[in-house]
Coordinates of C-alpha atoms in Angstrom, one line a residue:
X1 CA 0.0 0.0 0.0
X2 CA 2.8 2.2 1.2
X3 CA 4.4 1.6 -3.0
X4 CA 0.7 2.3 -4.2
X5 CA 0.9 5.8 -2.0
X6 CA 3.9 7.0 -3.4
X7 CA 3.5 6.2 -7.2
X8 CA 0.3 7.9 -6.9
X9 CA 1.8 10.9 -5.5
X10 CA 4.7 10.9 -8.1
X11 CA 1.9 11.8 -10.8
X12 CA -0.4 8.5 -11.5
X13 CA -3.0 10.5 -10.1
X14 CA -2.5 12.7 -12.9
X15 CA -1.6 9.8 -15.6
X16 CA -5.0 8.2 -14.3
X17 CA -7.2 11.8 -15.0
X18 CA -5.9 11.9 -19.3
X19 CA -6.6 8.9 -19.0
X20 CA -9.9 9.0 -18.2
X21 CA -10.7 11.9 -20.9
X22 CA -8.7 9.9 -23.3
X23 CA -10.8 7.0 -23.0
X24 CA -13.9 9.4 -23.2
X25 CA -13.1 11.0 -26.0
X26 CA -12.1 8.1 -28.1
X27 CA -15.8 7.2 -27.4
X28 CA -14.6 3.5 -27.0
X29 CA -17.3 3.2 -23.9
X30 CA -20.1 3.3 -26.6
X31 CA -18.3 1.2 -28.9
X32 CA -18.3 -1.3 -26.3
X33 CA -21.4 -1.4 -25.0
X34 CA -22.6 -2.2 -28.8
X35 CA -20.6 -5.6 -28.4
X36 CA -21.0 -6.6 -24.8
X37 CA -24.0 -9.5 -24.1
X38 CA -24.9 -10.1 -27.5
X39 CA -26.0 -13.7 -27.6
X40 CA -30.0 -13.5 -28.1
X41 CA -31.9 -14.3 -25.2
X42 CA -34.9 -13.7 -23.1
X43 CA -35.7 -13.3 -19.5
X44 CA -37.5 -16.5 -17.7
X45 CA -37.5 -15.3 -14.2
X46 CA -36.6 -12.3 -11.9
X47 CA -37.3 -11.2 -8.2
X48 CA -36.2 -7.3 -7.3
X49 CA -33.3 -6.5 -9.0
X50 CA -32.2 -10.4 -9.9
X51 CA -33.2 -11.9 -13.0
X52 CA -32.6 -15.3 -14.8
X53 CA -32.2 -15.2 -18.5
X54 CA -31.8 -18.5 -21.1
X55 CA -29.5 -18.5 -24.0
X56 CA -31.7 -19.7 -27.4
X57 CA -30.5 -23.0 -28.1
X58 CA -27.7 -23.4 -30.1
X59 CA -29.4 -26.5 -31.3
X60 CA -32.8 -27.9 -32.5
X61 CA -32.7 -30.6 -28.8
X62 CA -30.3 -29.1 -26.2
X63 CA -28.5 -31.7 -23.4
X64 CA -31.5 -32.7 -21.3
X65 CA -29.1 -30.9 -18.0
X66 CA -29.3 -27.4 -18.7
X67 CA -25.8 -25.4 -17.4
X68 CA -27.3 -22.6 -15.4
X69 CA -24.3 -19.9 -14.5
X70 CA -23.6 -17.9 -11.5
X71 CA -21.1 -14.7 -11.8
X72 CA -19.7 -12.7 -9.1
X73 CA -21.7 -11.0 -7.4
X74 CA -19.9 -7.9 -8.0
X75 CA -19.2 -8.0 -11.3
X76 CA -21.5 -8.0 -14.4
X77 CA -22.7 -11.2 -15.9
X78 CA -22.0 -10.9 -19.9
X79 CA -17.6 -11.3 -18.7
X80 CA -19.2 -14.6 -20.1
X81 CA -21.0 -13.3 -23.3
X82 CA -18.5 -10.4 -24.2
X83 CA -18.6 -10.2 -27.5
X84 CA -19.7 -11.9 -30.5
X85 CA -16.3 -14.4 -31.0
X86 CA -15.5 -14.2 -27.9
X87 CA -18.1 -15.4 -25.8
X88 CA -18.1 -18.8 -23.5
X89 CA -22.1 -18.8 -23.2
X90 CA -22.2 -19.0 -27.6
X91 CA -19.5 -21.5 -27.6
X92 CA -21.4 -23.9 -24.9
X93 CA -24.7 -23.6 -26.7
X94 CA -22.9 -24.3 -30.3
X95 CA -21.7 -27.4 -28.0
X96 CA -25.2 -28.3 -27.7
X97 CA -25.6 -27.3 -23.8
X98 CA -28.8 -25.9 -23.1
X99 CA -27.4 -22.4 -21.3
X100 CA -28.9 -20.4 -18.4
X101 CA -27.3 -17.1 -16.7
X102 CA -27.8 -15.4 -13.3
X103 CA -27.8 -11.2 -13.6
X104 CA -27.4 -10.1 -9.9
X105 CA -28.1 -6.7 -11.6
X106 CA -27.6 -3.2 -10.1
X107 CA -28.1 -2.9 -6.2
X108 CA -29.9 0.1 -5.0
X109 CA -29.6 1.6 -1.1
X110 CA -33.0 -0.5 -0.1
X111 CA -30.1 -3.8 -0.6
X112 CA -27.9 -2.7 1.8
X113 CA -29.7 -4.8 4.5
X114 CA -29.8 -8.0 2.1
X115 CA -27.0 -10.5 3.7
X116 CA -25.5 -13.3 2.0
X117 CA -28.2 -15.8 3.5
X118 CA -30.5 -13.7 1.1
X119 CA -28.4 -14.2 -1.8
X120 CA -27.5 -17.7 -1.3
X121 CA -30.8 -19.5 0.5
X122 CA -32.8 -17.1 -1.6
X123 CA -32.2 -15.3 -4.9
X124 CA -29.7 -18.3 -6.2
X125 CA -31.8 -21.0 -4.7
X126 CA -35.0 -19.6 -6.6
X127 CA -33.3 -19.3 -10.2
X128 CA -32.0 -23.1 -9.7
X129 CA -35.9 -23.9 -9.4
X130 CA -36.7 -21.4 -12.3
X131 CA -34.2 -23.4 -14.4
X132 CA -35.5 -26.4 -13.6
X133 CA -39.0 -25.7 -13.7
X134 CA -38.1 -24.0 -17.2
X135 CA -36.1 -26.5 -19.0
X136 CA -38.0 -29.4 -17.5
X137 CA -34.8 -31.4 -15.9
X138 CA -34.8 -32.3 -12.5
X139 CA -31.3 -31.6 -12.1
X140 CA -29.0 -28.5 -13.3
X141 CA -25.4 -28.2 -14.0
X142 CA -24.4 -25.2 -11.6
X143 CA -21.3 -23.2 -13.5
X144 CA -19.9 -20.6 -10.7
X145 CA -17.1 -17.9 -11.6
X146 CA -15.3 -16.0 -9.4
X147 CA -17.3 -15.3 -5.9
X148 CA -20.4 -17.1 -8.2
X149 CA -17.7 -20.2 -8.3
X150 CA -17.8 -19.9 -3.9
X151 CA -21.7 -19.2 -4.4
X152 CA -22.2 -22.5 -6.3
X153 CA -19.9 -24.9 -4.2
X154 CA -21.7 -23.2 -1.0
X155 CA -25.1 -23.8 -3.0
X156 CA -24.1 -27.5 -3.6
X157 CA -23.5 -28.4 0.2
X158 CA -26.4 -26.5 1.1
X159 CA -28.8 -28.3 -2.0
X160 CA -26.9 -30.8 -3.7
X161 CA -30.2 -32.8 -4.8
X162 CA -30.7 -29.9 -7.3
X163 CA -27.2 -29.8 -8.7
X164 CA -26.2 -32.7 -11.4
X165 CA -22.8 -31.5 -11.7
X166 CA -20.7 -28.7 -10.0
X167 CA -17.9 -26.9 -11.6
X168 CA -16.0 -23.7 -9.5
X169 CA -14.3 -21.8 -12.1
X170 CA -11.4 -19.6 -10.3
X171 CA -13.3 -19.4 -7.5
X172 CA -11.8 -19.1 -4.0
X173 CA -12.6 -21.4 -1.5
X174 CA -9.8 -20.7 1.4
X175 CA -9.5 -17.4 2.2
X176 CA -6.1 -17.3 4.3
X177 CA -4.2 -17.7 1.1
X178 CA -1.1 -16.2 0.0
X179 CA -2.9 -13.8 -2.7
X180 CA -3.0 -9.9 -1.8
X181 CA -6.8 -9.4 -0.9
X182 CA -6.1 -11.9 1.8
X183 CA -3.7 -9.6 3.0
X184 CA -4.8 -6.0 2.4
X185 CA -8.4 -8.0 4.5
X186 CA -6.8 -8.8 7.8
X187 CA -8.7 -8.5 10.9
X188 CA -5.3 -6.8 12.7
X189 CA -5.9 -3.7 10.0
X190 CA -9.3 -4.0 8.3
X191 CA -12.6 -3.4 9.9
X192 CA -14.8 -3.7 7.6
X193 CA -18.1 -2.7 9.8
X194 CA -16.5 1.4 9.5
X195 CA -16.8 0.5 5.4
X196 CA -20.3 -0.7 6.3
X197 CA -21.9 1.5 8.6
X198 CA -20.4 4.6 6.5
X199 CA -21.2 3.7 3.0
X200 CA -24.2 1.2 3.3
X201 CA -23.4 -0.7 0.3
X202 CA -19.7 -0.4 -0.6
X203 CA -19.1 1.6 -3.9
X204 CA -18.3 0.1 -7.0
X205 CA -15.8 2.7 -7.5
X206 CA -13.9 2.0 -4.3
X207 CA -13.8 -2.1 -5.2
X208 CA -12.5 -1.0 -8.3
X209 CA -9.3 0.8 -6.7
X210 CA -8.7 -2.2 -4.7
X211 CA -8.5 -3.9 -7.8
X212 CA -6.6 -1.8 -9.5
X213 CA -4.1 -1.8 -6.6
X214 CA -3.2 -5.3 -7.8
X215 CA -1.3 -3.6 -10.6
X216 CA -1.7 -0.2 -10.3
X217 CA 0.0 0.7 -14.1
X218 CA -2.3 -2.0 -15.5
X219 CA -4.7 0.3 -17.4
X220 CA -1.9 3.0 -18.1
X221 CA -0.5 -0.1 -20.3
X222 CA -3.1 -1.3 -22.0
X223 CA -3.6 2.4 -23.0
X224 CA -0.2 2.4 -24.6
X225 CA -0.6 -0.5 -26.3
X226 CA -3.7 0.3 -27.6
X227 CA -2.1 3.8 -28.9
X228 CA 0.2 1.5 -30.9
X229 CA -2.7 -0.8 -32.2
X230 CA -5.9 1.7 -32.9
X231 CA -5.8 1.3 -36.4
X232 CA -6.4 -2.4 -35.8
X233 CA -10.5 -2.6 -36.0
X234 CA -10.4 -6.0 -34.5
X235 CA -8.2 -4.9 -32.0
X236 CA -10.2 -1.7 -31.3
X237 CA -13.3 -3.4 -30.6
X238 CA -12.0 -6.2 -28.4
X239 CA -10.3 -3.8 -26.3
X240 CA -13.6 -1.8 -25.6
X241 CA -15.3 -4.9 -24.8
X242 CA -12.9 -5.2 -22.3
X243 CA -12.8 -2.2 -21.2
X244 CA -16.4 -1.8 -20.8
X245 CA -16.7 -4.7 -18.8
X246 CA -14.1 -3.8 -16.4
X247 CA -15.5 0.0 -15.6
X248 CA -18.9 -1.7 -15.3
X249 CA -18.9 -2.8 -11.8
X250 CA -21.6 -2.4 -9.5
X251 CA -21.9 -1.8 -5.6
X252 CA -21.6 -4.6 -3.1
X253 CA -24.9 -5.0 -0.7
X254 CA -23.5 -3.7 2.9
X255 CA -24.5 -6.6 5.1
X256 CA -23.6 -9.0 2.7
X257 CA -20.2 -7.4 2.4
X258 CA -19.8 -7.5 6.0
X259 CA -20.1 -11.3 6.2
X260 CA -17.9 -11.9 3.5
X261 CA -15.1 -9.9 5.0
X262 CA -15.7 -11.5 8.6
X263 CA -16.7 -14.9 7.9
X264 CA -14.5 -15.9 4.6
X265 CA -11.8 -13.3 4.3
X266 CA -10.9 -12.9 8.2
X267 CA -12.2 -16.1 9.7
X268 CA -12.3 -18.6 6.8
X269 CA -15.5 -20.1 8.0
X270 CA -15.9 -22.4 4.7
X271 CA -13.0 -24.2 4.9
X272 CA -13.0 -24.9 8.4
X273 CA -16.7 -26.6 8.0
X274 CA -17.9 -23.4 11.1
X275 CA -20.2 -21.5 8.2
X276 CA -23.7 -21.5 8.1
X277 CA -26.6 -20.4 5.6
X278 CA -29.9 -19.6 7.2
X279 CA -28.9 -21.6 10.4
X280 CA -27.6 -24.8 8.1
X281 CA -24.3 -25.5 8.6
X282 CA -22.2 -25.7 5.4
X283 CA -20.3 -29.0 5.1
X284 CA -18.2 -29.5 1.7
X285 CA -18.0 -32.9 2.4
X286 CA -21.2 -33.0 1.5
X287 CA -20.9 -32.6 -2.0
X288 CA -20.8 -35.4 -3.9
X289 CA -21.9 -34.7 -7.7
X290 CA -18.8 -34.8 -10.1
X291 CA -16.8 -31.6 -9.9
X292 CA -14.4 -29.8 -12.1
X293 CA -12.6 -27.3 -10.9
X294 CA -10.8 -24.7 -12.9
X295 CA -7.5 -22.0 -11.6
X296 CA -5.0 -20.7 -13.3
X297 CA -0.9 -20.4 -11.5
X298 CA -1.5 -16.5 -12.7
X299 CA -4.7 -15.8 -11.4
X300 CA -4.1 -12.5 -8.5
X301 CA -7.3 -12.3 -7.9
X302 CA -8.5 -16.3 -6.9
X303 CA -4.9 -18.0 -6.2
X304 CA -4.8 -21.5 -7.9
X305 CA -4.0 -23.3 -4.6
X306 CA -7.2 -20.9 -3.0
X307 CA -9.2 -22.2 -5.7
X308 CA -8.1 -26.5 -5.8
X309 CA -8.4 -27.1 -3.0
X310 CA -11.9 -27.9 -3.1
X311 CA -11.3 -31.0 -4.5
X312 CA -9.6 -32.3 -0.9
X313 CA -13.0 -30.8 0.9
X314 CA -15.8 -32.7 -1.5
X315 CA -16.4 -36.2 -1.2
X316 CA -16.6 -36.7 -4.8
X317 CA -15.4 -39.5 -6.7
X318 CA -16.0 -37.9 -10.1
X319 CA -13.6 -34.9 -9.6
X320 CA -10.6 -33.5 -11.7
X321 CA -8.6 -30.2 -11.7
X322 CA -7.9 -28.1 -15.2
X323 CA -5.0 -26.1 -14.2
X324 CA -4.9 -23.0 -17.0
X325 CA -2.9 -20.0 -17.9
X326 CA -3.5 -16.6 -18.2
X327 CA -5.1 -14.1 -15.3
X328 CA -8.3 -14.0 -13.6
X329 CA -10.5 -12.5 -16.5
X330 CA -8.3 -13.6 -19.3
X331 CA -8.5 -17.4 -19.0
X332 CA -12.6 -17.0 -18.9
X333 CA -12.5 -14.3 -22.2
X334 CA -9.1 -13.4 -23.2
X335 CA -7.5 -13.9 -26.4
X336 CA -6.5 -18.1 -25.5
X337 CA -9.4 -18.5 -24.2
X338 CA -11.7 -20.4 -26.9
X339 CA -8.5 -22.4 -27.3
X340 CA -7.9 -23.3 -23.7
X341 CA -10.5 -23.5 -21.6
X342 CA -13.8 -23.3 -23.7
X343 CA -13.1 -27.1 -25.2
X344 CA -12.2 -28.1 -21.8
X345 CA -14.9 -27.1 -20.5
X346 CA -17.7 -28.5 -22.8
X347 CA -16.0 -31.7 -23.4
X348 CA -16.0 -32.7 -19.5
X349 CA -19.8 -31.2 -19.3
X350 CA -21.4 -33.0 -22.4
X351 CA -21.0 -36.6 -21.0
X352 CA -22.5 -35.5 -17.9
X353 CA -25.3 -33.6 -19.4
X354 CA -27.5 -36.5 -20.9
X355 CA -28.3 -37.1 -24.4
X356 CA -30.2 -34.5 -26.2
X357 CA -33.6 -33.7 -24.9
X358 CA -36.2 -36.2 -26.8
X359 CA -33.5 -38.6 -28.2
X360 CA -33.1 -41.8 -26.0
X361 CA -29.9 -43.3 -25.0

């Protein structure tokens, strides 16, 4: 923090404001909200600000398990339909999957009270019965990323009789890792009920700086780079996408942040079996559906040994680990991405997915 402090005072401050009116005035934010979430779809369920959308089939007869995905909860949902070519929700339903997707949408003041029992016991639990109810199938494929990936292993322990198979996608599950939100989170330095009590629900704006503290130059260099490359059109547009995304976050509810920080971050409740959901207690050992879990040796934001080690908590015997490369956002929509994980990922959820729906066999 003390490093942060003093670049910012040797001019990033300044670096950060141009650009800011660069990015403005190049009028890239437009140009990528054009692209972002483009996969057609239409809305099947939604309670307050949460709603549950479903992909139009990529095929005539989908798998019979529909795939329903969770995102952060932070963070918004179409990281996994960015743009057209580069979207893991249009590459699973060209696989055949029959594809649902979780919008935690935009949190208002009235949500600072919601706490992560709400989230977990209610909103998530009611769109795995929408899917069902929706595609017909008893069971659902539960596809977490990031905090979703935490969201759908907790959801699994909690309801595993809904969930066919589980797959945490650079998701952490221990907290008291080795990766820098672990540390900047501490209970010796960080209390996060002043954050609470102040704010109400904690600005997206001030999430993003933490984020941004993981490299603080980060944006600064994709600027540069993309001085050297804007008369690239391909280029130009895929950076906007990103770049749209990334500015796009959203407030985290205030009670809900407050349990996060407390129970995960500062006590790491989950992995020492203490947690509970709506007085349940939360026992990974109780999942037993097959399990993939997916990390990545560069991932700063979910540390690959914070992530695998899921796989030593579940008492599945279907269960493997895809180890990846690139960072946190990059393995799930970067450049490698349709090459690395997207295959992966389909061909371990197909033969768990059930023959198309109406075919026998």
């Amino acid at each position: 923090m003390q490093q942060w402090f003093e670049l910012w005072q040797l001019g990033l401050a300044g670096a950060w404001a141009g650009y800011a009116r660069w990015w403005q005035a190049m009028s890239l934010y437009d140009t990528g909200r054009r692209q972002v979430g483009q996969t057609p779809a239409r809305q099947v369920w939604h309670k307050d600000r949460v709603r549950l959308i479903r992909y139009l089939p990529g095929r005539p007869e989908p798998r019979a398990v529909p795939v329903l995905c969770v995102p952060s909860l932070i963070n918004r949902y179409y990281v996994l339909d960015l743009q057209p070519g580069r979207s893991l929700v249009s590459y699973l339903l060209s696989r055949g999957l029959d594809v649902y997707l979780l919008d935690w949408g935009t949190p208002t003041i009235q949500d600072r009270h919601l706490t992560l029992d709400d989230h977990l016991a209610g909103y998530l639990h009611q769109a795995v019965q929408a899917t069902c109810a929706d595609s017909g199938a008893e069971k659902l494929s539960l596809l977490g990323y990031c905090m979703g990936g935490m969201f759908a292993a907790v959801y699994t322990a909690l309801f595993g009789e809904w969930v066919a198979n589980l797959v945490n996608l650079a998701g952490p599950i221990n907290y008291h890792d080795e990766g820098i939100f672990s540390l900047l989170t501490r209970a010796e330095w960080f209390d996060p009920d002043k954050l609470v009590d102040s704010y109400g629900n904690i600005p997206a704006d001030l999430l993003g700086w933490a984020f941004q503290m993981l490299r603080p130059t980060s944006h600064l260099a994709r600027a540069l780079q993309f001085y050297e490359r804007m008369d690239d059109q391909d280029y130009v547009h895929r950076f906007a996408a990103m770049q749209t995304w990334i500015f796009d976050q959203v407030d985290f509810p205030g009670e809900t942040f407050r349990r996060y920080i407390r129970d995960f971050y500062q006590a790491n409740l989950l992995v020492s079996g203490r947690m509970t959901i709506g007085g349940r207690p939360v026992s990974l050992s109780s999942v037993t559906c097959p399990l993939l879990t997916i990390a990545s040796r560069q991932d700063e934001t979910a540390p690959c040994d914070s992530v695998t080690v899921l796989n030593d908590l579940v008492s599945s015997t279907d269960k493997e680990i895809l180890m990846l490369k690139g960072p946190h956002v990059g393995m799930v929509a970067g450049r490698t991405a349709s090459g690395q994980l997207w295959p992966h990922l389909a061909d371990w959820l197909i033969p768990r997915s059930g023959a198309e729906a109406g075919i026998m066999g």
